[in-house]
């Protein structure tokens, strides 16, 4: 928010967001259920999935734990 | 900085920091050379390696690119 990202950085954030959405849907969770499970705001989860957030490792870890997967699996995107 | 992390979150940040230091030394780079290669401040790299920073994916990606490895490899830590 406010920071200017390069085109490839923006694309990277979008890929991570898509990956998180995919894994959330695989786990059959709504954004609301996931947000409750990882103690993050639902609107924050939405903005992460849209690639609008430069998410930190602590929040990635919260999401990974809620999805019962490794943090590195969230970053397993094609560049 | 300012945010209170749980004991396990703090340990996680330290593990990531140790992993980054290990990979930097494997690449035979000083903190200064790595910071130059990834366009981040040397003192920032130092604080990441000490587990004092909740690093974001964009900065993880910069470090991974400078080390010529996958971002997920930086998070390949034992919990």
PDB file of C-alpha atoms in Angstrom:
ATOM      1  CA  UNK A   1       0.000   0.000   0.000  1.00  0.00           C
ATOM      2  CA  UNK A   2       1.697   3.161  -1.128  1.00  0.00           C
ATOM      3  CA  UNK A   3       4.862   1.340  -2.126  1.00  0.00           C
ATOM      4  CA  UNK A   4       5.553   1.092  -5.829  1.00  0.00           C
ATOM      5  CA  UNK A   5       6.252  -2.458  -6.951  1.00  0.00           C
ATOM      6  CA  UNK A   6       7.769  -3.425 -10.264  1.00  0.00           C
ATOM      7  CA  UNK A   7       5.605  -5.239 -12.786  1.00  0.00           C
ATOM      8  CA  UNK A   8       7.263  -8.561 -11.960  1.00  0.00           C
ATOM      9  CA  UNK A   9       6.865  -7.972  -8.200  1.00  0.00           C
ATOM     10  CA  UNK A  10       3.169  -7.232  -8.686  1.00  0.00           C
ATOM     11  CA  UNK A  11       2.853 -10.399 -10.779  1.00  0.00           C
ATOM     12  CA  UNK A  12       4.631 -12.353  -8.044  1.00  0.00           C
ATOM     13  CA  UNK A  13       2.216 -11.098  -5.359  1.00  0.00           C
ATOM     14  CA  UNK A  14      -0.695 -12.055  -7.630  1.00  0.00           C
ATOM     15  CA  UNK A  15       0.727 -15.550  -8.119  1.00  0.00           C
ATOM     16  CA  UNK A  16       1.064 -16.027  -4.374  1.00  0.00           C
ATOM     17  CA  UNK A  17      -2.483 -14.749  -3.909  1.00  0.00           C
ATOM     18  CA  UNK A  18      -3.792 -17.188  -6.516  1.00  0.00           C
ATOM     19  CA  UNK A  19      -1.880 -20.015  -4.854  1.00  0.00           C
ATOM     20  CA  UNK A  20      -3.376 -19.184  -1.456  1.00  0.00           C
ATOM     21  CA  UNK A  21      -6.895 -18.997  -2.924  1.00  0.00           C
ATOM     22  CA  UNK A  22      -6.378 -22.353  -4.653  1.00  0.00           C
ATOM     23  CA  UNK A  23      -5.175 -24.028  -1.440  1.00  0.00           C
ATOM     24  CA  UNK A  24      -8.010 -22.444   0.569  1.00  0.00           C
ATOM     25  CA  UNK A  25     -10.585 -23.802  -1.902  1.00  0.00           C
ATOM     26  CA  UNK A  26      -8.855 -27.219  -1.891  1.00  0.00           C
ATOM     27  CA  UNK A  27      -9.380 -27.173   1.885  1.00  0.00           C
ATOM     28  CA  UNK A  28     -13.041 -26.269   1.254  1.00  0.00           C
ATOM     29  CA  UNK A  29     -12.782 -23.098   3.349  1.00  0.00           C
ATOM     30  CA  UNK A  30     -14.470 -19.733   2.815  1.00  0.00           C
ATOM     31  CA  UNK A  31     -12.347 -16.590   3.272  1.00  0.00           C
ATOM     32  CA  UNK A  32     -14.269 -16.072   6.499  1.00  0.00           C
ATOM     33  CA  UNK A  33     -13.487 -19.547   7.856  1.00  0.00           C
ATOM     34  CA  UNK A  34      -9.818 -19.253   6.893  1.00  0.00           C
ATOM     35  CA  UNK A  35      -9.562 -15.796   8.464  1.00  0.00           C
ATOM     36  CA  UNK A  36     -11.063 -17.151  11.676  1.00  0.00           C
ATOM     37  CA  UNK A  37      -8.686 -20.145  11.662  1.00  0.00           C
ATOM     38  CA  UNK A  38      -5.580 -18.001  11.226  1.00  0.00           C
ATOM     39  CA  UNK A  39      -6.688 -15.001  13.277  1.00  0.00           C
ATOM     40  CA  UNK A  40      -6.411 -12.505  10.403  1.00  0.00           C
ATOM     41  CA  UNK A  41      -9.110 -10.195   9.081  1.00  0.00           C
ATOM     42  CA  UNK A  42     -11.318 -11.523   6.267  1.00  0.00           C
ATOM     43  CA  UNK A  43     -10.758  -8.370   4.213  1.00  0.00           C
ATOM     44  CA  UNK A  44      -6.988  -8.842   4.676  1.00  0.00           C
ATOM     45  CA  UNK A  45      -7.227 -12.430   3.330  1.00  0.00           C
ATOM     46  CA  UNK A  46      -9.191 -11.066   0.361  1.00  0.00           C
ATOM     47  CA  UNK A  47      -6.553  -8.449  -0.423  1.00  0.00           C
ATOM     48  CA  UNK A  48      -3.754 -11.047  -0.120  1.00  0.00           C
ATOM     49  CA  UNK A  49      -5.597 -13.318  -2.585  1.00  0.00           C
ATOM     50  CA  UNK A  50      -5.924 -10.411  -5.021  1.00  0.00           C
ATOM     51  CA  UNK A  51      -2.162  -9.805  -4.817  1.00  0.00           C
ATOM     52  CA  UNK A  52      -2.603  -6.432  -3.164  1.00  0.00           C
ATOM     53  CA  UNK A  53      -0.459  -7.194  -0.116  1.00  0.00           C
ATOM     54  CA  UNK A  54       3.250  -7.692   0.360  1.00  0.00           C
ATOM     55  CA  UNK A  55       2.566 -10.363   2.950  1.00  0.00           C
ATOM     56  CA  UNK A  56       5.106 -11.048   5.695  1.00  0.00           C
ATOM     57  CA  UNK A  57       6.441 -14.433   6.787  1.00  0.00           C
ATOM     58  CA  UNK A  58       4.551 -14.352  10.101  1.00  0.00           C
ATOM     59  CA  UNK A  59       1.212 -13.976   8.308  1.00  0.00           C
ATOM     60  CA  UNK A  60       2.205 -16.558   5.667  1.00  0.00           C
ATOM     61  CA  UNK A  61       2.942 -18.931   8.549  1.00  0.00           C
ATOM     62  CA  UNK A  62      -0.468 -18.261  10.138  1.00  0.00           C
ATOM     63  CA  UNK A  63      -2.192 -19.084   6.834  1.00  0.00           C
ATOM     64  CA  UNK A  64      -0.024 -22.186   6.267  1.00  0.00           C
ATOM     65  CA  UNK A  65      -0.790 -23.470   9.779  1.00  0.00           C
ATOM     66  CA  UNK A  66      -4.523 -22.918   9.259  1.00  0.00           C
ATOM     67  CA  UNK A  67      -4.303 -24.851   5.966  1.00  0.00           C
ATOM     68  CA  UNK A  68      -2.092 -27.510   7.589  1.00  0.00           C
ATOM     69  CA  UNK A  69       0.657 -27.140   4.974  1.00  0.00           C
ATOM     70  CA  UNK A  70       4.278 -25.971   4.853  1.00  0.00           C
ATOM     71  CA  UNK A  71       4.913 -22.238   4.462  1.00  0.00           C
ATOM     72  CA  UNK A  72       7.119 -22.969   1.453  1.00  0.00           C
ATOM     73  CA  UNK A  73       4.119 -24.584  -0.302  1.00  0.00           C
ATOM     74  CA  UNK A  74       2.417 -21.169  -0.370  1.00  0.00           C
ATOM     75  CA  UNK A  75       5.352 -19.794  -2.353  1.00  0.00           C
ATOM     76  CA  UNK A  76       5.531 -22.705  -4.736  1.00  0.00           C
ATOM     77  CA  UNK A  77       4.630 -20.564  -7.756  1.00  0.00           C
ATOM     78  CA  UNK A  78       5.881 -20.513 -11.325  1.00  0.00           C
ATOM     79  CA  UNK A  79       7.809 -17.393 -12.207  1.00  0.00           C
TER      80      UNK A  79
ATOM     81  CA  UNK B   1       9.451  -3.676  15.336  1.00  0.00           C
ATOM     82  CA  UNK B   2       6.956  -2.816  18.025  1.00  0.00           C
ATOM     83  CA  UNK B   3       4.792  -5.817  17.262  1.00  0.00           C
ATOM     84  CA  UNK B   4       4.742  -8.536  19.887  1.00  0.00           C
ATOM     85  CA  UNK B   5       5.493 -11.964  18.441  1.00  0.00           C
ATOM     86  CA  UNK B   6       4.853 -15.253  20.176  1.00  0.00           C
ATOM     87  CA  UNK B   7       7.819 -17.336  21.268  1.00  0.00           C
ATOM     88  CA  UNK B   8       7.330 -19.726  18.340  1.00  0.00           C
ATOM     89  CA  UNK B   9       7.012 -16.824  15.868  1.00  0.00           C
ATOM     90  CA  UNK B  10      10.236 -15.318  17.191  1.00  0.00           C
ATOM     91  CA  UNK B  11      11.924 -18.726  16.859  1.00  0.00           C
ATOM     92  CA  UNK B  12      10.599 -18.992  13.301  1.00  0.00           C
ATOM     93  CA  UNK B  13      12.051 -15.599  12.334  1.00  0.00           C
ATOM     94  CA  UNK B  14      15.374 -16.657  13.849  1.00  0.00           C
ATOM     95  CA  UNK B  15      15.350 -19.891  11.857  1.00  0.00           C
ATOM     96  CA  UNK B  16      14.726 -17.996   8.636  1.00  0.00           C
ATOM     97  CA  UNK B  17      17.507 -15.564   9.549  1.00  0.00           C
ATOM     98  CA  UNK B  18      19.906 -18.430  10.200  1.00  0.00           C
ATOM     99  CA  UNK B  19      18.926 -20.033   6.904  1.00  0.00           C
ATOM    100  CA  UNK B  20      19.573 -16.799   5.002  1.00  0.00           C
ATOM    101  CA  UNK B  21      22.967 -16.351   6.714  1.00  0.00           C
ATOM    102  CA  UNK B  22      23.891 -19.947   5.869  1.00  0.00           C
ATOM    103  CA  UNK B  23      22.944 -19.522   2.199  1.00  0.00           C
ATOM    104  CA  UNK B  24      24.751 -16.169   2.016  1.00  0.00           C
ATOM    105  CA  UNK B  25      27.930 -17.755   3.406  1.00  0.00           C
ATOM    106  CA  UNK B  26      27.524 -20.727   1.031  1.00  0.00           C
ATOM    107  CA  UNK B  27      27.521 -18.143  -1.782  1.00  0.00           C
ATOM    108  CA  UNK B  28      30.668 -16.623  -0.256  1.00  0.00           C
ATOM    109  CA  UNK B  29      29.032 -13.207   0.084  1.00  0.00           C
ATOM    110  CA  UNK B  30      29.489 -10.607   2.818  1.00  0.00           C
ATOM    111  CA  UNK B  31      26.361  -8.881   4.167  1.00  0.00           C
ATOM    112  CA  UNK B  32      27.536  -5.835   2.267  1.00  0.00           C
ATOM    113  CA  UNK B  33      27.854  -7.664  -1.056  1.00  0.00           C
ATOM    114  CA  UNK B  34      24.479  -9.348  -0.611  1.00  0.00           C
ATOM    115  CA  UNK B  35      22.818  -6.062   0.313  1.00  0.00           C
ATOM    116  CA  UNK B  36      24.284  -4.462  -2.827  1.00  0.00           C
ATOM    117  CA  UNK B  37      23.133  -7.376  -5.000  1.00  0.00           C
ATOM    118  CA  UNK B  38      19.543  -7.257  -3.729  1.00  0.00           C
ATOM    119  CA  UNK B  39      19.244  -3.496  -3.266  1.00  0.00           C
ATOM    120  CA  UNK B  40      18.489  -3.661   0.464  1.00  0.00           C
ATOM    121  CA  UNK B  41      20.344  -1.939   3.276  1.00  0.00           C
ATOM    122  CA  UNK B  42      23.233  -3.842   4.902  1.00  0.00           C
ATOM    123  CA  UNK B  43      21.854  -3.128   8.378  1.00  0.00           C
ATOM    124  CA  UNK B  44      18.483  -4.492   7.232  1.00  0.00           C
ATOM    125  CA  UNK B  45      20.141  -7.749   6.052  1.00  0.00           C
ATOM    126  CA  UNK B  46      21.863  -7.964   9.438  1.00  0.00           C
ATOM    127  CA  UNK B  47      18.596  -7.557  11.343  1.00  0.00           C
ATOM    128  CA  UNK B  48      16.891 -10.179   9.123  1.00  0.00           C
ATOM    129  CA  UNK B  49      19.717 -12.645   9.819  1.00  0.00           C
ATOM    130  CA  UNK B  50      19.308 -12.020  13.565  1.00  0.00           C
ATOM    131  CA  UNK B  51      15.587 -12.813  13.298  1.00  0.00           C
ATOM    132  CA  UNK B  52      14.583  -9.270  14.185  1.00  0.00           C
ATOM    133  CA  UNK B  53      12.477  -8.646  11.083  1.00  0.00           C
ATOM    134  CA  UNK B  54       9.144  -9.996   9.943  1.00  0.00           C
ATOM    135  CA  UNK B  55      10.386 -10.002   6.368  1.00  0.00           C
ATOM    136  CA  UNK B  56       7.914  -9.665   3.485  1.00  0.00           C
ATOM    137  CA  UNK B  57       7.723 -11.795   0.355  1.00  0.00           C
ATOM    138  CA  UNK B  58       9.032  -8.998  -1.907  1.00  0.00           C
ATOM    139  CA  UNK B  59      12.217  -8.696   0.153  1.00  0.00           C
ATOM    140  CA  UNK B  60      12.546 -12.483   0.441  1.00  0.00           C
ATOM    141  CA  UNK B  61      12.328 -12.589  -3.356  1.00  0.00           C
ATOM    142  CA  UNK B  62      15.046  -9.941  -3.710  1.00  0.00           C
ATOM    143  CA  UNK B  63      17.366 -11.963  -1.458  1.00  0.00           C
ATOM    144  CA  UNK B  64      16.519 -15.233  -3.253  1.00  0.00           C
ATOM    145  CA  UNK B  65      17.228 -13.669  -6.656  1.00  0.00           C
ATOM    146  CA  UNK B  66      20.556 -12.288  -5.432  1.00  0.00           C
ATOM    147  CA  UNK B  67      21.465 -15.772  -4.126  1.00  0.00           C
ATOM    148  CA  UNK B  68      20.134 -17.394  -7.320  1.00  0.00           C
ATOM    149  CA  UNK B  69      17.799 -19.738  -5.439  1.00  0.00           C
ATOM    150  CA  UNK B  70      14.044 -20.278  -5.089  1.00  0.00           C
ATOM    151  CA  UNK B  71      12.195 -18.142  -2.531  1.00  0.00           C
ATOM    152  CA  UNK B  72      10.795 -21.305  -0.960  1.00  0.00           C
ATOM    153  CA  UNK B  73      14.381 -22.478  -0.240  1.00  0.00           C
ATOM    154  CA  UNK B  74      14.764 -19.535   2.169  1.00  0.00           C
ATOM    155  CA  UNK B  75      11.821 -20.857   4.178  1.00  0.00           C
ATOM    156  CA  UNK B  76      13.030 -24.438   4.161  1.00  0.00           C
ATOM    157  CA  UNK B  77      13.511 -24.500   7.939  1.00  0.00           C
ATOM    158  CA  UNK B  78      12.808 -27.147  10.560  1.00  0.00           C
ATOM    159  CA  UNK B  79      10.011 -26.247  12.919  1.00  0.00           C
TER     160      UNK B  79
END
